[in-house]
CSV table of C-alpha atoms in Angstrom, one decimal:
chain,number,residue,atom,x,y,z
M,1,MET,CA,15.7,-3.5,-27.2
M,2,GLU,CA,12.1,-3.9,-28.4
M,3,PHE,CA,10.9,-4.2,-24.8
M,4,ASN,CA,12.9,-1.1,-23.8
M,5,ARG,CA,11.2,0.8,-26.5
M,6,ALA,CA,7.8,-0.5,-25.5
M,7,ALA,CA,8.5,0.3,-21.9
M,8,ALA,CA,9.6,3.8,-22.5
M,9,ALA,CA,6.5,4.4,-24.6
M,10,ALA,CA,4.4,3.1,-21.7
M,11,GLU,CA,6.1,5.3,-19.3
M,12,GLU,CA,5.3,8.4,-21.4
M,13,ARG,CA,1.7,7.3,-21.7
M,14,ALA,CA,1.5,6.8,-17.9
M,15,LYS,CA,3.1,10.2,-17.2
M,16,HIS,CA,0.5,11.9,-19.5
M,17,TYR,CA,-2.3,10.2,-17.8
M,18,LEU,CA,-1.1,11.2,-14.4
M,19,GLN,CA,-0.6,14.8,-15.4
M,20,THR,CA,-4.0,15.1,-17.0
M,21,LYS,CA,-6.5,12.6,-15.5
M,22,ALA,CA,-5.3,11.3,-12.1
M,23,ARG,CA,-6.7,12.2,-8.8
M,24,PRO,CA,-5.1,15.2,-7.2
M,25,LEU,CA,-3.1,13.1,-4.7
M,26,GLU,CA,-1.5,10.8,-7.4
M,27,LYS,CA,-1.0,13.8,-9.6
M,28,ALA,CA,0.8,15.6,-6.8
M,29,MET,CA,2.9,12.6,-5.9
M,30,TYR,CA,3.8,12.1,-9.5
M,31,TRP,CA,5.1,15.7,-9.8
M,32,TYR,CA,7.0,15.2,-6.5
M,33,GLU,CA,8.7,11.8,-7.5
M,34,PHE,CA,9.2,12.3,-11.2
M,35,GLU,CA,9.3,16.1,-11.9
M,36,GLY,CA,11.0,17.7,-8.9
M,37,GLY,CA,7.8,19.0,-7.4
M,38,ARG,CA,7.4,20.1,-3.8
M,39,ALA,CA,6.5,17.6,-1.0
M,40,GLU,CA,4.1,20.3,0.4
M,41,GLY,CA,1.8,19.8,-2.6
M,42,VAL,CA,1.4,16.2,-1.7
M,43,VAL,CA,0.6,17.1,1.8
M,44,ARG,CA,-2.0,19.5,0.7
M,45,ALA,CA,-3.5,16.8,-1.6
M,46,LEU,CA,-3.8,14.5,1.4
M,47,GLU,CA,-5.5,17.1,3.7
M,48,PRO,CA,-9.1,16.5,2.5
M,49,TYR,CA,-8.8,12.8,3.4
M,50,GLN,CA,-7.8,13.4,7.1
M,51,ASN,CA,-10.5,13.7,9.8
M,52,GLU,CA,-10.5,15.6,13.1
M,53,ASP,CA,-9.6,12.4,14.9
M,54,GLY,CA,-6.3,12.2,12.9
M,55,GLY,CA,-7.3,9.2,10.9
M,56,PHE,CA,-8.0,9.1,7.2
M,57,GLY,CA,-11.1,8.2,5.2
M,58,HIS,CA,-13.2,10.0,2.6
M,59,ARG,CA,-12.4,7.3,-0.1
M,60,LEU,CA,-8.7,7.6,0.1
M,61,GLU,CA,-8.7,3.8,-0.3
M,62,PRO,CA,-11.1,3.7,-3.3
M,63,ASP,CA,-13.0,0.5,-2.3
M,64,ILE,CA,-13.9,2.1,1.1
M,65,ARG,CA,-16.3,4.9,0.4
M,66,CYS,CA,-17.2,6.1,3.9
M,67,GLU,CA,-16.0,9.3,5.3
M,68,ALA,CA,-15.0,7.9,8.7
M,69,SER,CA,-11.5,7.1,9.6
M,70,SER,CA,-10.2,3.6,9.2
M,71,ALA,CA,-7.0,1.8,10.0
M,72,ILE,CA,-6.7,0.8,6.4
M,73,ALA,CA,-7.1,4.2,4.9
M,74,THR,CA,-4.7,5.7,7.5
M,75,THR,CA,-2.0,3.1,6.5
M,76,VAL,CA,-2.5,4.2,2.9
M,77,ALA,CA,-1.9,7.7,3.8
M,78,LEU,CA,1.2,6.8,5.8
M,79,GLN,CA,2.5,4.8,2.8
M,80,THR,CA,2.6,8.2,1.0
M,81,LEU,CA,3.8,10.3,4.0
M,82,SER,CA,6.7,7.9,4.6
M,83,LEU,CA,8.1,8.8,1.2
M,84,LEU,CA,8.3,12.5,1.9
M,85,PRO,CA,10.9,14.6,3.8
M,86,ARG,CA,10.1,14.3,7.5
M,87,GLU,CA,9.2,17.9,8.2
M,88,ALA,CA,6.9,18.2,5.3
M,89,GLY,CA,4.4,15.8,6.7
M,90,ARG,CA,5.3,15.9,10.4
M,91,GLU,CA,2.0,17.4,11.7
M,92,MET,CA,-0.2,15.2,9.6
M,93,THR,CA,1.8,12.1,10.6
M,94,GLY,CA,1.7,13.0,14.2
M,95,LYS,CA,-2.1,13.2,14.1
M,96,ALA,CA,-2.3,9.9,12.3
M,97,LEU,CA,-0.2,8.1,15.0
M,98,ARG,CA,-2.3,9.7,17.7
M,99,TYR,CA,-5.3,8.2,15.9
M,100,PHE,CA,-3.8,4.8,16.1
M,101,ALA,CA,-2.8,5.3,19.8
M,102,GLU,CA,-6.4,6.2,20.6
M,103,THR,CA,-8.1,3.4,18.6
M,104,TYR,CA,-5.8,0.5,19.6
M,105,ASP,CA,-7.9,-2.4,20.8
M,106,PRO,CA,-6.2,-4.4,23.7
M,107,ALA,CA,-8.7,-7.2,23.1
M,108,ILE,CA,-7.1,-8.0,19.8
M,109,SER,CA,-3.7,-6.4,20.5
M,110,GLY,CA,-4.1,-4.3,17.4
M,111,TRP,CA,-6.6,-2.6,15.2
M,112,ASP,CA,-9.8,-3.5,13.2
M,113,LYS,CA,-9.3,-2.9,9.5
M,114,VAL,CA,-12.4,-0.8,9.2
M,115,PRO,CA,-14.9,0.8,11.6
M,116,PRO,CA,-18.6,-0.2,11.8
M,117,GLU,CA,-19.4,3.0,9.8
M,118,VAL,CA,-18.4,1.3,6.5
M,119,GLU,CA,-21.8,-0.4,6.5
M,120,GLN,CA,-23.4,2.9,5.9
M,121,SER,CA,-21.7,3.6,2.6
M,122,PRO,CA,-21.1,1.8,-0.7
M,123,ARG,CA,-18.0,-0.5,-0.5
M,124,ALA,CA,-16.4,-3.6,-1.9
M,125,PRO,CA,-17.8,-6.8,-0.3
M,126,TRP,CA,-14.5,-7.5,1.3
M,127,TRP,CA,-14.8,-4.4,3.3
M,128,ASP,CA,-18.0,-5.4,5.2
M,129,TYR,CA,-17.4,-4.8,8.9
M,130,SER,CA,-16.3,-7.7,10.9
M,131,LYS,CA,-14.5,-8.1,14.2
M,132,ALA,CA,-13.1,-11.5,13.1
M,133,ASN,CA,-9.6,-11.1,11.4
M,134,PRO,CA,-7.5,-14.3,11.2
M,135,TYR,CA,-4.6,-12.2,9.7
M,136,TRP,CA,-3.5,-10.0,12.5
M,137,GLY,CA,-0.7,-8.5,10.5
M,138,ASN,CA,-3.1,-6.8,8.2
M,139,PRO,CA,-2.9,-4.0,9.1
M,140,SER,CA,-1.4,-4.1,12.6
M,141,ALA,CA,2.2,-5.2,11.5
M,142,GLU,CA,2.2,-2.3,8.9
M,143,ILE,CA,1.1,0.1,11.7
M,144,ALA,CA,4.0,-1.1,13.9
M,145,GLY,CA,6.3,-0.1,11.1
M,146,TYR,CA,5.2,3.5,11.1
M,147,PHE,CA,5.5,3.8,14.8
M,148,ILE,CA,9.1,2.6,14.4
M,149,GLN,CA,9.8,5.0,11.3
M,150,PHE,CA,8.3,7.9,13.2
M,151,ARG,CA,9.4,6.9,16.6
M,152,GLU,CA,10.0,10.4,17.8
M,153,LEU,CA,6.4,11.4,17.3
M,154,ALA,CA,5.1,8.8,19.8
M,155,GLU,CA,8.3,8.0,21.8
M,156,ALA,CA,6.8,8.9,25.3
M,157,GLU,CA,4.2,6.1,25.0
M,158,GLY,CA,6.7,3.5,23.9
M,159,TRP,CA,4.6,2.3,21.0
M,160,ALA,CA,7.5,1.4,18.8
M,161,ASP,CA,9.1,-1.1,21.1
M,162,LYS,CA,5.9,-2.6,22.3
M,163,LEU,CA,4.5,-3.1,18.7
M,164,THR,CA,7.8,-4.4,17.4
M,165,GLU,CA,7.8,-7.2,19.9
M,166,LEU,CA,4.2,-8.0,19.4
M,167,ALA,CA,4.5,-8.1,15.6
M,168,VAL,CA,7.5,-10.2,15.5
M,169,GLY,CA,6.0,-12.6,18.0
M,170,LYS,CA,2.8,-12.9,16.0
M,171,LEU,CA,4.6,-13.7,12.8
M,172,CYS,CA,6.8,-16.2,14.5
M,173,SER,CA,4.1,-18.1,16.5
M,174,GLU,CA,0.6,-17.4,15.1
M,175,SER,CA,0.6,-16.4,11.4
M,176,SER,CA,-0.5,-19.0,8.8
M,177,LEU,CA,2.0,-17.5,6.5
M,178,ASP,CA,-0.3,-17.9,3.5
M,179,GLU,CA,-2.2,-14.5,3.0
M,180,PHE,CA,-0.6,-12.0,0.6
M,181,HIS,CA,-2.1,-8.9,2.1
M,182,GLU,CA,-0.7,-9.8,5.5
M,183,LEU,CA,2.7,-10.5,3.7
M,184,LEU,CA,2.7,-7.0,2.3
M,185,CYS,CA,2.1,-5.5,5.7
M,186,TYR,CA,4.9,-7.5,7.1
M,187,LEU,CA,7.2,-6.5,4.3
M,188,ARG,CA,6.6,-2.9,5.1
M,189,LEU,CA,7.4,-3.5,8.7
M,190,SER,CA,10.5,-5.4,7.8
M,191,GLU,CA,11.8,-2.4,5.9
M,192,ARG,CA,11.7,-0.4,9.1
M,193,LEU,CA,13.1,-3.1,11.6
M,194,ALA,CA,16.5,-3.0,13.0
M,195,GLY,CA,18.8,-5.9,12.1
M,196,GLU,CA,18.1,-8.2,15.1
M,197,HIS,CA,14.4,-8.1,14.6
M,198,ARG,CA,14.6,-8.4,10.9
M,199,GLU,CA,16.7,-11.5,11.3
M,200,ARG,CA,14.2,-13.0,13.7
M,201,ILE,CA,11.4,-12.9,11.1
M,202,SER,CA,13.6,-13.6,8.0
M,203,ASP,CA,12.9,-17.4,7.8
M,204,ARG,CA,9.1,-16.9,8.3
M,205,LEU,CA,9.0,-14.1,5.7
M,206,ASP,CA,10.9,-16.3,3.3
M,207,THR,CA,8.3,-19.1,3.7
M,208,MET,CA,5.4,-16.6,3.4
M,209,ILE,CA,6.9,-15.2,0.2
M,210,GLY,CA,7.2,-18.6,-1.2
M,211,ARG,CA,3.5,-19.3,-0.5
M,212,CYS,CA,2.0,-16.1,-1.5
M,213,VAL,CA,3.8,-14.9,-4.7
M,214,THR,CA,2.4,-16.2,-7.9
M,215,VAL,CA,5.3,-17.3,-10.1
M,216,ASP,CA,3.3,-18.7,-13.0
M,217,PRO,CA,2.9,-16.1,-15.7
M,218,SER,CA,-0.4,-17.5,-16.8
M,219,GLN,CA,-1.8,-16.6,-13.4
M,220,TRP,CA,-0.7,-13.0,-13.3
M,221,SER,CA,-3.9,-11.7,-15.0
M,222,GLY,CA,-5.9,-12.8,-11.8
M,223,TYR,CA,-6.0,-11.2,-8.5
M,224,GLY,CA,-2.8,-12.0,-6.7
M,225,LEU,CA,0.7,-11.1,-5.8
M,226,GLN,CA,3.3,-10.8,-8.6
M,227,PRO,CA,7.1,-10.9,-8.2
M,228,VAL,CA,7.5,-7.2,-8.8
M,229,GLN,CA,5.2,-6.4,-6.0
M,230,VAL,CA,7.8,-8.0,-3.6
M,231,ALA,CA,11.0,-7.2,-5.4
M,232,THR,CA,9.9,-3.6,-6.1
M,233,THR,CA,13.4,-2.2,-6.8
M,234,ARG,CA,16.8,-3.6,-7.8
M,235,GLN,CA,18.0,-2.9,-4.2
M,236,SER,CA,15.2,-5.1,-2.8
M,237,PRO,CA,16.5,-8.0,-0.6
M,238,PHE,CA,14.2,-10.2,-2.8
M,239,TYR,CA,15.4,-9.0,-6.1
M,240,GLU,CA,17.9,-11.8,-6.6
M,241,ARG,CA,15.2,-14.3,-5.8
M,242,TYR,CA,13.0,-13.1,-8.7
M,243,LYS,CA,15.4,-11.5,-11.1
M,244,ASP,CA,14.8,-14.2,-13.7
M,245,LEU,CA,11.1,-13.5,-13.7
M,246,ILE,CA,11.0,-9.7,-13.4
M,247,PRO,CA,11.6,-9.0,-17.2
M,248,ALA,CA,8.6,-11.2,-18.1
M,249,ASN,CA,6.6,-9.6,-15.2
M,250,LEU,CA,7.4,-6.2,-16.5
M,251,GLU,CA,6.5,-7.1,-20.0
M,252,PHE,CA,3.1,-8.4,-18.7
M,253,ILE,CA,2.6,-5.0,-17.0
M,254,VAL,CA,3.4,-3.0,-20.2
M,255,ARG,CA,1.0,-5.2,-22.2
M,256,GLY,CA,-1.8,-4.5,-19.7
M,257,GLN,CA,-1.7,-0.6,-20.1
M,258,THR,CA,-4.8,0.8,-21.7
M,259,GLU,CA,-4.8,3.2,-24.6
M,260,GLU,CA,-5.3,6.2,-22.3
M,261,GLY,CA,-2.1,5.3,-20.5
M,262,ALA,CA,-3.6,3.9,-17.3
M,263,TRP,CA,-3.9,0.4,-15.7
M,264,GLU,CA,-7.2,-0.8,-14.4
M,265,PRO,CA,-7.9,-3.0,-11.4
M,266,ALA,CA,-8.1,-6.7,-11.9
M,267,TRP,CA,-11.2,-6.9,-9.6
M,268,ALA,CA,-14.7,-5.6,-9.4
M,269,TRP,CA,-17.2,-5.2,-6.6
M,270,GLY,CA,-20.2,-7.1,-8.0
M,271,GLN,CA,-22.5,-4.6,-6.1
M,272,TYR,CA,-23.2,-0.9,-6.0
M,273,GLU,CA,-22.9,-0.9,-9.6
M,274,ASP,CA,-23.5,2.9,-9.8
M,275,VAL,CA,-20.6,3.6,-7.6
M,276,TRP,CA,-18.1,1.0,-8.6
M,277,PRO,CA,-17.1,3.1,-11.7
M,278,LEU,CA,-16.1,6.0,-9.4
M,279,ALA,CA,-13.9,3.6,-7.5
M,280,LYS,CA,-12.5,2.1,-10.6
M,281,GLU,CA,-11.4,5.6,-11.8
M,282,ALA,CA,-9.7,6.3,-8.6
M,283,TRP,CA,-7.9,2.9,-8.7
M,284,LYS,CA,-6.6,3.7,-12.1
M,285,SER,CA,-4.7,6.7,-10.7
M,286,VAL,CA,-3.2,4.5,-7.8
M,287,LEU,CA,-2.3,1.6,-10.1
M,288,THR,CA,-0.8,3.8,-12.8
M,289,LEU,CA,1.5,5.6,-10.4
M,290,GLY,CA,2.5,2.2,-8.8
M,291,ASN,CA,3.3,0.6,-12.2
M,292,LEU,CA,5.3,3.8,-13.3
M,293,ARG,CA,7.5,3.4,-10.1
M,294,LEU,CA,8.1,-0.3,-11.0
M,295,LEU,CA,9.2,0.6,-14.6
M,296,ARG,CA,11.5,3.3,-13.2
M,297,ASP,CA,13.0,1.1,-10.5
M,298,LEU,CA,13.2,-2.3,-12.2
M,299,ARG,CA,13.8,-1.7,-15.9
């Protein structure tokens, strides 16, 4: 009972923060998800982030400050668009998929995370440009999932089937199964896979989850993957696996809320100290919306 009261108070503080201080995108998404707002408001809030090439940039992912399109920022946009009614974001989504079709690199059978242009703008050090990426699934597996979900927007080119086979094969034969960002991308793909393909990767995903999820509560304050980030709802196929840990994980989240009602990132750049505070403020919007969803769906 005491936790329920604390969680309810945390939800109210988070809602107030999102209504009054959040970025326009997270504010619009809050109104859509929690207050019956219109999906078109979310699409309008996304428009300033989309470039002529169909990709997204312009600091949509707060740690990437360049205006140029990137695969990472475009997947962030599609994470939002995938939650909206199909027609509301149809044009915007179609442009994003065309961007992916045009930037696919056959040499790596996928996509670079970020373009060389990132080097011209402030950024987190992990977003320095590099062609080397030992974790193919981040972001290529997630991108495959959007071609599946929005198959009708790119059906003529056969991207969905091609990328499904590629992603499943990569996970089954090449992935080291130990990097949590790649795991998140494969989880997003798995949600969109048909039964047969989901079955093919289930054992590999199970192993990956076991290696990547931090189950020791004393380690949750660091940068890592917590149980609620995998079992995000009570309907999650992984809810039973972590149901005994989820109450403690939610309590940890509630305790981490600041007085203004937000949650702050557990990381910092260690560079561009004049710009990092701007990115931190944006992350507060992203994290607060995410934690409000967890309290709604798991409490």
